[in-house]
mmCIF file of N, CA and C in Angstrom:
data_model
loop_
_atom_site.group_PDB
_atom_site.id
_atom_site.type_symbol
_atom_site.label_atom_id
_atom_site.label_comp_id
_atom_site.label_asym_id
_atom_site.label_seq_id
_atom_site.Cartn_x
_atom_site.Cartn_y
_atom_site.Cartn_z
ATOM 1 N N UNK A 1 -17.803 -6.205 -4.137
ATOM 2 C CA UNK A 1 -17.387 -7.598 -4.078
ATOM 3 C C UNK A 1 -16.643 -7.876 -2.768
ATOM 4 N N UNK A 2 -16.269 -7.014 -2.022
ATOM 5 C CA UNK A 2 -14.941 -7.128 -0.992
ATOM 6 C C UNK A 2 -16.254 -7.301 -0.080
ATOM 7 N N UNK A 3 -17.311 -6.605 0.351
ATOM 8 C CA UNK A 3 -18.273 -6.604 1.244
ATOM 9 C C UNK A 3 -19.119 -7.620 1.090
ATOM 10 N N UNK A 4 -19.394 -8.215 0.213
ATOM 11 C CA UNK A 4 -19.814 -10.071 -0.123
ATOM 12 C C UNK A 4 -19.209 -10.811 0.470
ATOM 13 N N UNK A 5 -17.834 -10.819 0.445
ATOM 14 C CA UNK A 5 -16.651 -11.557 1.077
ATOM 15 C C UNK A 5 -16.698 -11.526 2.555
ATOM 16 N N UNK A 6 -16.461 -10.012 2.936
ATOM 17 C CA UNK A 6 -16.385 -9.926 4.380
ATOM 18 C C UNK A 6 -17.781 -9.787 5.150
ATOM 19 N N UNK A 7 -18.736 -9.470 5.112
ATOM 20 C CA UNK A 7 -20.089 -8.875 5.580
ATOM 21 C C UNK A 7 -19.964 -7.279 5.853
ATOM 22 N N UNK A 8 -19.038 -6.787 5.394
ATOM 23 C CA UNK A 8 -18.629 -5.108 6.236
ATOM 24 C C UNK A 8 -18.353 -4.611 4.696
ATOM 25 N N UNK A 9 -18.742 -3.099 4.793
ATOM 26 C CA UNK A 9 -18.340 -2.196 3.783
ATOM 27 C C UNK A 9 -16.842 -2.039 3.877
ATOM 28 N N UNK A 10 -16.437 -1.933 2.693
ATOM 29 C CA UNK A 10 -14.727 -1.672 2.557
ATOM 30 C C UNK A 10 -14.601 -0.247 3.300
ATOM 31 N N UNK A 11 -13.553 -0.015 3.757
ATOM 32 C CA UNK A 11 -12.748 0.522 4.789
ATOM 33 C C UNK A 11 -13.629 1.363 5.731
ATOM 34 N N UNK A 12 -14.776 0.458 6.414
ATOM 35 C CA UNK A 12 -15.894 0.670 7.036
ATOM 36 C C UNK A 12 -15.199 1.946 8.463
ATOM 37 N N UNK A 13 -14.088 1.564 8.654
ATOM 38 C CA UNK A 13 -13.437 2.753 9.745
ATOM 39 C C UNK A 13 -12.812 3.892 9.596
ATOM 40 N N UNK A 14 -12.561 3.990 8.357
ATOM 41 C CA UNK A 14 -11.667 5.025 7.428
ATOM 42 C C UNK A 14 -12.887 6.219 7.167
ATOM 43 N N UNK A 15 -12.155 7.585 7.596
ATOM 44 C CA UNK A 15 -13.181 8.653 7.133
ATOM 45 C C UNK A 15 -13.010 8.650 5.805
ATOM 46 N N UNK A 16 -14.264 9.039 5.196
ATOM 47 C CA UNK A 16 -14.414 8.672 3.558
ATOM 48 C C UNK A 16 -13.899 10.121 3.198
ATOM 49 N N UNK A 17 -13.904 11.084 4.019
ATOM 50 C CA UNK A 17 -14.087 12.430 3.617
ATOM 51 C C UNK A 17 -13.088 12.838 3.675
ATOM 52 N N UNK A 18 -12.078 12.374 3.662
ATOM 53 C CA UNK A 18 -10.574 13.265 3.950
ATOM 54 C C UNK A 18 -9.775 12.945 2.618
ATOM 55 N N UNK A 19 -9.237 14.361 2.403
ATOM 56 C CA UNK A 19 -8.397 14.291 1.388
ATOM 57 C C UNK A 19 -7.100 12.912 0.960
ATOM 58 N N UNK A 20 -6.807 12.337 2.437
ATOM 59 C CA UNK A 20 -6.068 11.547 2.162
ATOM 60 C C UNK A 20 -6.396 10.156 1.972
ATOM 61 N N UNK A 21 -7.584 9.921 2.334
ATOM 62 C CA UNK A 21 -7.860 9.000 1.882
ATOM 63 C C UNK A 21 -8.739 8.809 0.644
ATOM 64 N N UNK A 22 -8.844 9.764 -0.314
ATOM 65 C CA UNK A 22 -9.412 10.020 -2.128
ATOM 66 C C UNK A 22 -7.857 9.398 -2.367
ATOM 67 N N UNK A 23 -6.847 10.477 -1.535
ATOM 68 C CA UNK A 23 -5.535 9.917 -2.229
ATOM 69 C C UNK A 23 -4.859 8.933 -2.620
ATOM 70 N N UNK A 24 -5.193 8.254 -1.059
ATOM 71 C CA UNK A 24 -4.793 6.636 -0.897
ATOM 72 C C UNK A 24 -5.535 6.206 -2.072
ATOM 73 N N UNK A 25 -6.601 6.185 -2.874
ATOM 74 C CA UNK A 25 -7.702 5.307 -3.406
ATOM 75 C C UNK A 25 -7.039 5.445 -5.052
ATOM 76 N N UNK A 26 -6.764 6.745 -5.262
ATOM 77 C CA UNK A 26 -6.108 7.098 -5.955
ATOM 78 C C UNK A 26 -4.664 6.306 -6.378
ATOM 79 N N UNK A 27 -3.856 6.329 -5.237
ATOM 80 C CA UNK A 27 -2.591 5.826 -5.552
ATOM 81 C C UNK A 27 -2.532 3.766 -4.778
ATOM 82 N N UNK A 28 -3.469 3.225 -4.969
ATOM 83 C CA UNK A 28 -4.058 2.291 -4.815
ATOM 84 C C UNK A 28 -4.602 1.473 -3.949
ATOM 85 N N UNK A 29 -4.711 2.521 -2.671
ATOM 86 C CA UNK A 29 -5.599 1.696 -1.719
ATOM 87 C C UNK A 29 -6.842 0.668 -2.130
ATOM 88 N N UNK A 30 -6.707 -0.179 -1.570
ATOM 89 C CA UNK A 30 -8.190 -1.595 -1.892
ATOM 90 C C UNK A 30 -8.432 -2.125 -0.726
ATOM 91 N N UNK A 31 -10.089 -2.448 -0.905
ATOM 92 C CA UNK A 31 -10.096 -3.335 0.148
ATOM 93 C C UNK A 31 -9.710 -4.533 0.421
ATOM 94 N N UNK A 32 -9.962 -5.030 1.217
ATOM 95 C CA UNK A 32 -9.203 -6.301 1.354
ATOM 96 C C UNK A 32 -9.935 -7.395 1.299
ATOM 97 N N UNK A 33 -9.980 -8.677 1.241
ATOM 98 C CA UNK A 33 -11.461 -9.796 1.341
ATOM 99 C C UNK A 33 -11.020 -10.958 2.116
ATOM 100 N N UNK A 34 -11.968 -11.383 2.312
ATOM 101 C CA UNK A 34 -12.018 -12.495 3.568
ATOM 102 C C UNK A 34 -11.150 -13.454 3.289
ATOM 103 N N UNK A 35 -10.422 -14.024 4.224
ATOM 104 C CA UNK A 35 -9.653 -15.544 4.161
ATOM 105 C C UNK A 35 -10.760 -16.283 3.321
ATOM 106 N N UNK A 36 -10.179 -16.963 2.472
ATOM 107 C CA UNK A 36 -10.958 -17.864 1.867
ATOM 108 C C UNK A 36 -11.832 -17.827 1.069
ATOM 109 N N UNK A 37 -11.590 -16.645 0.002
ATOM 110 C CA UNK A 37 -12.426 -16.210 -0.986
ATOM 111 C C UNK A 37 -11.765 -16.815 -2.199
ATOM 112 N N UNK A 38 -12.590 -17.454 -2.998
ATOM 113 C CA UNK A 38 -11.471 -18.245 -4.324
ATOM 114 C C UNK A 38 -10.698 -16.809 -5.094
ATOM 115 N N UNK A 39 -9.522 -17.006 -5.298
ATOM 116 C CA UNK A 39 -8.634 -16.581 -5.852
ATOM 117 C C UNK A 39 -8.993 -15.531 -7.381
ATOM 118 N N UNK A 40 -9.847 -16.453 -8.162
ATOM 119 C CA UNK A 40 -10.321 -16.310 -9.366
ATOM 120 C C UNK A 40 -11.786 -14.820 -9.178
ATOM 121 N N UNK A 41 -12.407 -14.938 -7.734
ATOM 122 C CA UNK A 41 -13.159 -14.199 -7.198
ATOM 123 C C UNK A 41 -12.165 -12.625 -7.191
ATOM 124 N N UNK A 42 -11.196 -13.120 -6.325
ATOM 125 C CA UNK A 42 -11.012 -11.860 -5.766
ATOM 126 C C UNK A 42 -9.925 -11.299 -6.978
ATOM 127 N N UNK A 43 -9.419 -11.557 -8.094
ATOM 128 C CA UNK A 43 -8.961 -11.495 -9.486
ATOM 129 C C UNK A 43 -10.095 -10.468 -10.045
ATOM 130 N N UNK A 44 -10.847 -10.721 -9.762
ATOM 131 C CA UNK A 44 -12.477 -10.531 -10.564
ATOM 132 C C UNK A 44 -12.264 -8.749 -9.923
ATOM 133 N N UNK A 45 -12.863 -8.824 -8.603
ATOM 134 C CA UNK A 45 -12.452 -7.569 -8.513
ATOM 135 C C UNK A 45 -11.723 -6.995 -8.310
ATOM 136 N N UNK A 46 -10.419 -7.298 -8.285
ATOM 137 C CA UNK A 46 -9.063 -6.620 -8.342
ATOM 138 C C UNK A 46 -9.243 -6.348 -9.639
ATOM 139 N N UNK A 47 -9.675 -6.327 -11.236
ATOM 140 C CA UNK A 47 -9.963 -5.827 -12.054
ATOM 141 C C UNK A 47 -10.694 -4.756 -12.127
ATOM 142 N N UNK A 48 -11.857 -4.836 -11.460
ATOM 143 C CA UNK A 48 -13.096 -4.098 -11.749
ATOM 144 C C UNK A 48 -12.558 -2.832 -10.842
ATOM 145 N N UNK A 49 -11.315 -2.818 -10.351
ATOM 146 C CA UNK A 49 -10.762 -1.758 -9.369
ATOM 147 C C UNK A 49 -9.251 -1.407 -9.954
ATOM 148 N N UNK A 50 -9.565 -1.480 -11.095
ATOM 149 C CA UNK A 50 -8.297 -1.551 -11.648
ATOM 150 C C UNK A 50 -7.860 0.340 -12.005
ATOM 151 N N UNK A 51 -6.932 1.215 -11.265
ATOM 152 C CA UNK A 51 -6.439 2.293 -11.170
ATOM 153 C C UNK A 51 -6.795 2.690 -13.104
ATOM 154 N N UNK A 52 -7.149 2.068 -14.003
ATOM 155 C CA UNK A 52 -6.708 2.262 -15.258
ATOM 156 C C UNK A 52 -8.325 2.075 -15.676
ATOM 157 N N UNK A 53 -9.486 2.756 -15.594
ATOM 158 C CA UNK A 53 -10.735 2.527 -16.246
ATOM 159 C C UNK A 53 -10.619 1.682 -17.398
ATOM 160 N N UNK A 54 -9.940 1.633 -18.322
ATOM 161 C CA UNK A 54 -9.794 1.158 -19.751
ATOM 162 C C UNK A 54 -9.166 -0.479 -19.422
ATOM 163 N N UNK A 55 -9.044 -0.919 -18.227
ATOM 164 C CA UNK A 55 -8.259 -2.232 -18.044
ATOM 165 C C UNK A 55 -9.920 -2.550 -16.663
ATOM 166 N N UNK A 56 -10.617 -2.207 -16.918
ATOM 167 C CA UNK A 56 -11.960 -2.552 -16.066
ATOM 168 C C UNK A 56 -12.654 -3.410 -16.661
ATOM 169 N N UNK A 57 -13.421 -4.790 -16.239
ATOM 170 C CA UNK A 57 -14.349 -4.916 -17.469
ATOM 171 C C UNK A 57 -15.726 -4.304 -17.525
ATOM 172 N N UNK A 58 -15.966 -4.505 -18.230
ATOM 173 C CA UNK A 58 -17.575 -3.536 -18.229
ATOM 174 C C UNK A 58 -18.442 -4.137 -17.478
ATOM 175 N N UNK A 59 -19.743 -4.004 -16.733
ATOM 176 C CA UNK A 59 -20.833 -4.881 -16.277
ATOM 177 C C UNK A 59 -21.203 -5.854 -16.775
ATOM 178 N N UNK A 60 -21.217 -5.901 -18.387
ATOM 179 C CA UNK A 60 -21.767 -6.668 -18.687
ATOM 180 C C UNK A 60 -21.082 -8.075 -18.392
ATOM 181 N N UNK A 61 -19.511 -8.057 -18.370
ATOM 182 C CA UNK A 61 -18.445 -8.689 -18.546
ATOM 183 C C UNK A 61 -18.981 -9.746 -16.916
ATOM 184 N N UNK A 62 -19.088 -8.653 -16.089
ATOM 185 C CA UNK A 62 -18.851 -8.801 -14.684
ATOM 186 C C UNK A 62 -20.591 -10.099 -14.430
ATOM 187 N N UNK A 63 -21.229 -9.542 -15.221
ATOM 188 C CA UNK A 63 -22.355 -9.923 -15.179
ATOM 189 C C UNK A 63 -22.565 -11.499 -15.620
ATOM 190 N N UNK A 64 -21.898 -11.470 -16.912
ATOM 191 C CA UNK A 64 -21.893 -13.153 -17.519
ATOM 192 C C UNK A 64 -21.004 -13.706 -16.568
ATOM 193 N N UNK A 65 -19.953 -13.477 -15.903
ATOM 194 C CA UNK A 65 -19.003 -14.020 -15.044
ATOM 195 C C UNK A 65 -19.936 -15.126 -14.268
ATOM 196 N N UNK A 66 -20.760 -13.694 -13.461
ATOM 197 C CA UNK A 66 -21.259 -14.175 -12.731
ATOM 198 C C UNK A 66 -22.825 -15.441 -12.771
ATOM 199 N N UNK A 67 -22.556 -15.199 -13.739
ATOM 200 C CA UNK A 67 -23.891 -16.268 -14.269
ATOM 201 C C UNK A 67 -23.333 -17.469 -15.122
ATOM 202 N N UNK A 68 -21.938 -17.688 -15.301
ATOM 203 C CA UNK A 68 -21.353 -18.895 -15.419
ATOM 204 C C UNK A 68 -21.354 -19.420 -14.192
ATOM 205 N N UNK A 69 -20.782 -18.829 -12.830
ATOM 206 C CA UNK A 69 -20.446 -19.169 -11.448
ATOM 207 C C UNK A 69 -21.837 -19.791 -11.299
ATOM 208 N N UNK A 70 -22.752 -19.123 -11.650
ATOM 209 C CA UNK A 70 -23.967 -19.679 -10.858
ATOM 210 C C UNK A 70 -24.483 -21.228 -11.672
ATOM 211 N N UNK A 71 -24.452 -20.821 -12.851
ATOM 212 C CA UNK A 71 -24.537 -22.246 -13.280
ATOM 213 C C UNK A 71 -23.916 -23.469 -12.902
ATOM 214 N N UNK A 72 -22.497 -22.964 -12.848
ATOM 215 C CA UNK A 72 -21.670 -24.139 -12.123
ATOM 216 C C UNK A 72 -22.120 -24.667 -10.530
ATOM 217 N N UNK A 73 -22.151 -23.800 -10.035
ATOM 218 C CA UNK A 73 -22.953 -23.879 -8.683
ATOM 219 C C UNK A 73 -24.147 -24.692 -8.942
ATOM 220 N N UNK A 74 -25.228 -24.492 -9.246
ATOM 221 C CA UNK A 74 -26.035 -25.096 -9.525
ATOM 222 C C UNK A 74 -26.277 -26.520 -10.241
ATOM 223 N N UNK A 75 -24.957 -26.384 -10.864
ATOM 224 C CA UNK A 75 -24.979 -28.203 -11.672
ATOM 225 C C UNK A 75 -24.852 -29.232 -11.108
ATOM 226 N N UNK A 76 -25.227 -30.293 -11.505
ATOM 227 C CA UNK A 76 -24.882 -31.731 -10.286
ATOM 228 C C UNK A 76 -23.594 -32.018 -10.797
ATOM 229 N N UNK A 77 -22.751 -31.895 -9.723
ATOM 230 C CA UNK A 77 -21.378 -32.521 -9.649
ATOM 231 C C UNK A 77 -20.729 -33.533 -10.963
ATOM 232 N N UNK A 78 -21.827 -34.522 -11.249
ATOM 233 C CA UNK A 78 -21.344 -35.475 -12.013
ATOM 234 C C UNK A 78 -21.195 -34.858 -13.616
ATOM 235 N N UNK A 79 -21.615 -33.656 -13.951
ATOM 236 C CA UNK A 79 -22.352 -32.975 -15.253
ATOM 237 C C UNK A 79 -21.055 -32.173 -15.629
ATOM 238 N N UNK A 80 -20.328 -31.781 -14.476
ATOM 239 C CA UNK A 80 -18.983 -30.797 -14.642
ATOM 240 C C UNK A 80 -18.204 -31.083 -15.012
ATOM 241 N N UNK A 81 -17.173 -30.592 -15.983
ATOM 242 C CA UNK A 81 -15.712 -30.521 -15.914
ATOM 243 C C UNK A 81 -14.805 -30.477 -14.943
ATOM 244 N N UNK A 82 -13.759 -30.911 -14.759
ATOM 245 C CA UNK A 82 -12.650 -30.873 -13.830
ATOM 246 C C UNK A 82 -12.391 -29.656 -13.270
ATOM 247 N N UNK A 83 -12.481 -28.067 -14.379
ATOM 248 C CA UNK A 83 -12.255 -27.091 -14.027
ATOM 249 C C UNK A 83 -13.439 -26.741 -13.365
ATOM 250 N N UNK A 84 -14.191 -26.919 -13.858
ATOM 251 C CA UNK A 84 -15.858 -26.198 -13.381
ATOM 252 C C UNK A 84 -15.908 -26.894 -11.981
ATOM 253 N N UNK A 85 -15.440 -28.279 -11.380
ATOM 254 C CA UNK A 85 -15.818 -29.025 -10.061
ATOM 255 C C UNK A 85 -14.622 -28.165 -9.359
ATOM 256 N N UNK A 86 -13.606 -27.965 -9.610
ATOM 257 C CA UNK A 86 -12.322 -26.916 -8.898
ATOM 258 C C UNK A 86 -13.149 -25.735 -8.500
ATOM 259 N N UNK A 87 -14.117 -24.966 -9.549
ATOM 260 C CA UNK A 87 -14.396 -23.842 -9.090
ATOM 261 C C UNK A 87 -15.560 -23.852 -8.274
ATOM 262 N N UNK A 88 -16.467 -24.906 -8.044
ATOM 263 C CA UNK A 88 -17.853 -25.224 -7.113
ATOM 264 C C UNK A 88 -16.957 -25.411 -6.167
ATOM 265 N N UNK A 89 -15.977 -26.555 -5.797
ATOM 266 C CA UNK A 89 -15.597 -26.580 -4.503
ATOM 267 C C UNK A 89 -14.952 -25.567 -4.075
ATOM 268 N N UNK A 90 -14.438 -24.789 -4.569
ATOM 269 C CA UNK A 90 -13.670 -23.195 -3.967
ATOM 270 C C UNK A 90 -14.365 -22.399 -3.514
ATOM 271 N N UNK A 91 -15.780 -22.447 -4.131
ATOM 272 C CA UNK A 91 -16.737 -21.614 -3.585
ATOM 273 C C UNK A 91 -17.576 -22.099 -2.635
ATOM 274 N N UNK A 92 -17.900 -23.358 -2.217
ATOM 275 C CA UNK A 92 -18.688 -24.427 -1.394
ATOM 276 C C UNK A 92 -17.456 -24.189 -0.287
ATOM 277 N N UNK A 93 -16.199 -24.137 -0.666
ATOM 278 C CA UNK A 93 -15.419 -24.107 0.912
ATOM 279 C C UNK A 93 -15.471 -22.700 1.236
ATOM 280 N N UNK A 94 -15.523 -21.679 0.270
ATOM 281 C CA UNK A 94 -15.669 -20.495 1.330
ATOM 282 C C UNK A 94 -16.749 -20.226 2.100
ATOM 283 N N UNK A 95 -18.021 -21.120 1.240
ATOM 284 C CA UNK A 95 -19.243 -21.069 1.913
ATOM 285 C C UNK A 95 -19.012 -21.741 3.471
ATOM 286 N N UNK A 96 -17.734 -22.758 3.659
ATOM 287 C CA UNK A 96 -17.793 -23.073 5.161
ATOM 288 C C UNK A 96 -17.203 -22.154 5.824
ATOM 289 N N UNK A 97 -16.145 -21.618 5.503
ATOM 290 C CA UNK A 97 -14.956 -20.531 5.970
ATOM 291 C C UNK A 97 -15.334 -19.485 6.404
ATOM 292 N N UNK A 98 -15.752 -18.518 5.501
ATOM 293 C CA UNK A 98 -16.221 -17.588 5.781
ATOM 294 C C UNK A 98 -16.951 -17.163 7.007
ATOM 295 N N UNK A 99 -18.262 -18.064 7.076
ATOM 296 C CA UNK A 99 -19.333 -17.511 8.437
ATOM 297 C C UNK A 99 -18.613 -17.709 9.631
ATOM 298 N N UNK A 100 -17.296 -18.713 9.819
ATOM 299 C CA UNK A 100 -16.685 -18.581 10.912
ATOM 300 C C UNK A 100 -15.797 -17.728 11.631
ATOM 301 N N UNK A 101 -15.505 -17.222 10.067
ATOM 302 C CA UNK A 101 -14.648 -15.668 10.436
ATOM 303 C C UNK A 101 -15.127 -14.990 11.153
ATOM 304 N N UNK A 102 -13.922 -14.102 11.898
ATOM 305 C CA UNK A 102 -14.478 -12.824 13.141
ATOM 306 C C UNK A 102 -14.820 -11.907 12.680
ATOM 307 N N UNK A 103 -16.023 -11.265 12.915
ATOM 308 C CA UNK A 103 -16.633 -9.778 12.503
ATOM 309 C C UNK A 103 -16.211 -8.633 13.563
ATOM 310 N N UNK A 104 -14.905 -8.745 14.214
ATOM 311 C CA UNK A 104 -14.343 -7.382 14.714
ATOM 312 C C UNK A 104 -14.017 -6.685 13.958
ATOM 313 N N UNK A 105 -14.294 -5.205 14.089
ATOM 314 C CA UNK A 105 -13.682 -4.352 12.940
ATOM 315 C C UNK A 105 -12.018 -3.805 13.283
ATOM 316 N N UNK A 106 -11.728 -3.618 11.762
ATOM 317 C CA UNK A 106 -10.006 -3.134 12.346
ATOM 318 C C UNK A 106 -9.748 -2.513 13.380
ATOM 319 N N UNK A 107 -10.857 -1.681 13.932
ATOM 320 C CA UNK A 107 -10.049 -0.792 15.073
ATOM 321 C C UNK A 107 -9.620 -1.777 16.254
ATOM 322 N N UNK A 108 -10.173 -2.802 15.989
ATOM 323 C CA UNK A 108 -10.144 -3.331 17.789
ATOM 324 C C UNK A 108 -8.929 -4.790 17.190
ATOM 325 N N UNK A 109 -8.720 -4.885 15.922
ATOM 326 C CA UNK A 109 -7.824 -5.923 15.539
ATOM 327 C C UNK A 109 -6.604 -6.091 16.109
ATOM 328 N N UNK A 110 -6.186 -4.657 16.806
ATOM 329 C CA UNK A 110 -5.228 -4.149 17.199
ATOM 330 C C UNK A 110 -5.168 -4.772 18.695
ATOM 331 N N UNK A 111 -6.259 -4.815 18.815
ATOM 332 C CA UNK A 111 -6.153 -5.051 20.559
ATOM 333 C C UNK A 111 -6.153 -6.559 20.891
ATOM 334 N N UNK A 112 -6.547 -7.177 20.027
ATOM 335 C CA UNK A 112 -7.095 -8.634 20.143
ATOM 336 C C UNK A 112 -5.930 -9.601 19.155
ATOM 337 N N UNK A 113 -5.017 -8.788 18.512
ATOM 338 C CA UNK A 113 -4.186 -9.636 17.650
ATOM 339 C C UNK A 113 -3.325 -11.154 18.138
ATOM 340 N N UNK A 114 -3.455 -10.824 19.578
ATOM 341 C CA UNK A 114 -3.020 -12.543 20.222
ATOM 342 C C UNK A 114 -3.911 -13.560 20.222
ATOM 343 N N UNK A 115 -5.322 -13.273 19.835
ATOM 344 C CA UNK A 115 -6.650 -14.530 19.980
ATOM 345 C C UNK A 115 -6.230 -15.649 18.662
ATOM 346 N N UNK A 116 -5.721 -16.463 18.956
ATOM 347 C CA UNK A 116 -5.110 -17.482 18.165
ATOM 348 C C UNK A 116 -6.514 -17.302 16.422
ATOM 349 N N UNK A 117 -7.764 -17.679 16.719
ATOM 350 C CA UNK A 117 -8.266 -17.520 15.561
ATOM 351 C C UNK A 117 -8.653 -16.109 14.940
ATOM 352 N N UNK A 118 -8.159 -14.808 15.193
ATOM 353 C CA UNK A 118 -7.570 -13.865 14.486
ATOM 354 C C UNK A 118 -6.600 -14.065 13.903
ATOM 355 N N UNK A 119 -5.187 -14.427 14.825
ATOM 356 C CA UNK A 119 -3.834 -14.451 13.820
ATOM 357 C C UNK A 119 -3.720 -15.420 13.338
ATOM 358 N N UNK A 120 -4.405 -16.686 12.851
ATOM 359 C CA UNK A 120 -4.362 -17.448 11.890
ATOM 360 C C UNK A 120 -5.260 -17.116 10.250
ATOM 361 N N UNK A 121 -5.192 -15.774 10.340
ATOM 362 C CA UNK A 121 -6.356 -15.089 9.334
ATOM 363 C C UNK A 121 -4.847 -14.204 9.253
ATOM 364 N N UNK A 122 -4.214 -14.071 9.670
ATOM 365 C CA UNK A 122 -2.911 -13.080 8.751
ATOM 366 C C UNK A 122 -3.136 -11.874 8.500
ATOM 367 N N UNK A 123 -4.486 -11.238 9.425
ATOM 368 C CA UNK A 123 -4.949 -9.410 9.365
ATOM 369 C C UNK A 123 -3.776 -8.835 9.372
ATOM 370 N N UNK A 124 -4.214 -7.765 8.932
ATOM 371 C CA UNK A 124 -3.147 -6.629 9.311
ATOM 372 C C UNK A 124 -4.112 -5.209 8.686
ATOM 373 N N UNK A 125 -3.229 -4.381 9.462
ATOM 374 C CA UNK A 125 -3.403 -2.783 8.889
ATOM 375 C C UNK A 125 -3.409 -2.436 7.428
ATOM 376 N N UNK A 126 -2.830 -2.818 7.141
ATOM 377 C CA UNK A 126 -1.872 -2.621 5.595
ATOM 378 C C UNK A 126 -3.227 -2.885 4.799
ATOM 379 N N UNK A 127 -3.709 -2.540 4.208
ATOM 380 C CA UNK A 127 -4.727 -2.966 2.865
ATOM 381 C C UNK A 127 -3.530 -3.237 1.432
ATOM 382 N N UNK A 128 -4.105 -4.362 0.485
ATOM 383 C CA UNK A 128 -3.473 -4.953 -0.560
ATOM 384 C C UNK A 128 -3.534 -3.805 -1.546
ATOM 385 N N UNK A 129 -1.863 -3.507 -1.760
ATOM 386 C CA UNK A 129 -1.682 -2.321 -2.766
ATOM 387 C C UNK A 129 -0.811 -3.083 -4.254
ATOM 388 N N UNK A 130 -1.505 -4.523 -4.100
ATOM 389 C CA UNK A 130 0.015 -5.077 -5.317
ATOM 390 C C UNK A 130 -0.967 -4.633 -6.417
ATOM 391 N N UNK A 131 0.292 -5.227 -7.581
ATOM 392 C CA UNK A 131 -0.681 -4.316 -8.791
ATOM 393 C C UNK A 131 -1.532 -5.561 -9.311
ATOM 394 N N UNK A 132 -2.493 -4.708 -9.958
ATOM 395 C CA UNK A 132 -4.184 -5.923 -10.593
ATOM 396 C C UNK A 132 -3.803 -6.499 -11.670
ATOM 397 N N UNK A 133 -4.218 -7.752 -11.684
ATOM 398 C CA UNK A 133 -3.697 -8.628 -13.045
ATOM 399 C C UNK A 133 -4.875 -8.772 -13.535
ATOM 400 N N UNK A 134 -4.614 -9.021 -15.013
ATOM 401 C CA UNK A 134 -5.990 -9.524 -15.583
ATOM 402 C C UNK A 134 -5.956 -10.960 -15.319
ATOM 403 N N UNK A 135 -7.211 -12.084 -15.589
ATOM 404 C CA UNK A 135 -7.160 -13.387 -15.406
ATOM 405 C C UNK A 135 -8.282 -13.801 -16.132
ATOM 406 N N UNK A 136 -8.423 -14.738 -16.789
ATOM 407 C CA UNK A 136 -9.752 -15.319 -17.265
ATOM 408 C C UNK A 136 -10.655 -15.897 -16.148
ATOM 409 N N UNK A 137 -12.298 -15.768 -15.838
ATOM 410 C CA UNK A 137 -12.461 -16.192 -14.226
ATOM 411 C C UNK A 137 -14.054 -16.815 -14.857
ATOM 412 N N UNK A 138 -14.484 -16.957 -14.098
ATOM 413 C CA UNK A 138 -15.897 -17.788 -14.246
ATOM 414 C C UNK A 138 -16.706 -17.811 -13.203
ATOM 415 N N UNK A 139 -18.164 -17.543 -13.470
ATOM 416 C CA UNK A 139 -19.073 -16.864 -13.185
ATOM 417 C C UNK A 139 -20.439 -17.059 -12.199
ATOM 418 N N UNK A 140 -21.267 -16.559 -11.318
ATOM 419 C CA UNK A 140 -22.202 -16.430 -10.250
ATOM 420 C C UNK A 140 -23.362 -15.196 -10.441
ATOM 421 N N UNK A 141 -24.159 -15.174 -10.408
ATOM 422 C CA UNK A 141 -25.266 -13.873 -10.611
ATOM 423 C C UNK A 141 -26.085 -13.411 -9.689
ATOM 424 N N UNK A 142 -25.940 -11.941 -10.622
ATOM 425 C CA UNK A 142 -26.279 -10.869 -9.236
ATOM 426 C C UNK A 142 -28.082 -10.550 -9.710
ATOM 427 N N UNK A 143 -28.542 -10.308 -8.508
ATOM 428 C CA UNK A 143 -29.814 -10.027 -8.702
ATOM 429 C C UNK A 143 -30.049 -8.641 -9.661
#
């Protein structure tokens, strides 16, 4: 889900193979997702990455989610609920947001952190270690 968001595999610079980073993953390294991913999205998989298998939802879970999202997506505006038009436009604005984002990878974030439309994206080194909440979320489908 984090690589939907961003176009890049999660911690695409990080050797996968080193003991310390199983560790980090372990003691809760995550990836991180693009400015402007709805909230309720990135909830979604902050679950499905949840340090606690038994607090995961199952596929199937992940699956109807995503096929409410798509319905909503797909409905004409006038047909929706208040909540359901909140969650099309959250996802219709990341659909603008997103492709404008920069595809530098972290290593060079470092070098470029003064280019005004980097640091208005709030990067950093640090990957999100807060702890995963559950949330009720609503749904988009995967092939």
């Amino acid at each position: 889900m984090s690589e939907v968001s961003t176009g890049k595999p999660p911690f695409e610079n990080i050797s996968h193979q080193t003991d310390n980073f199983q560790l980090n993953i372990i003691n809760g390294l995550r990836p991180r997702f693009a400015f402007g991913m709805p909230d309720f999205y990135i909830k979604l998989a902050e679950r499905c990455m949840d340090n606690d298998p038994m607090k995961r939802p199952t596929a199937k879970e992940v699956y109807v989610q995503f096929q409410e999202w798509e319905i909503i997506l797909n409905k004409e505006q006038e047909k929706l609920n208040k909540d359901q038009i909140k969650i099309k436009n959250k996802f219709l604005e990341a659909d603008r947001i997103i492709p404008t984002l920069s595809t530098i990878s972290h290593e060079d974030q470092d070098v470029i952190s003064t280019c005004q439309s980097i640091s208005k994206l709030d990067i950093s080194e640090k990957f999100n270690q807060t702890d995963n909440q559950d949330s009720d979320i609503i749904n988009l489908e995967v092939p």
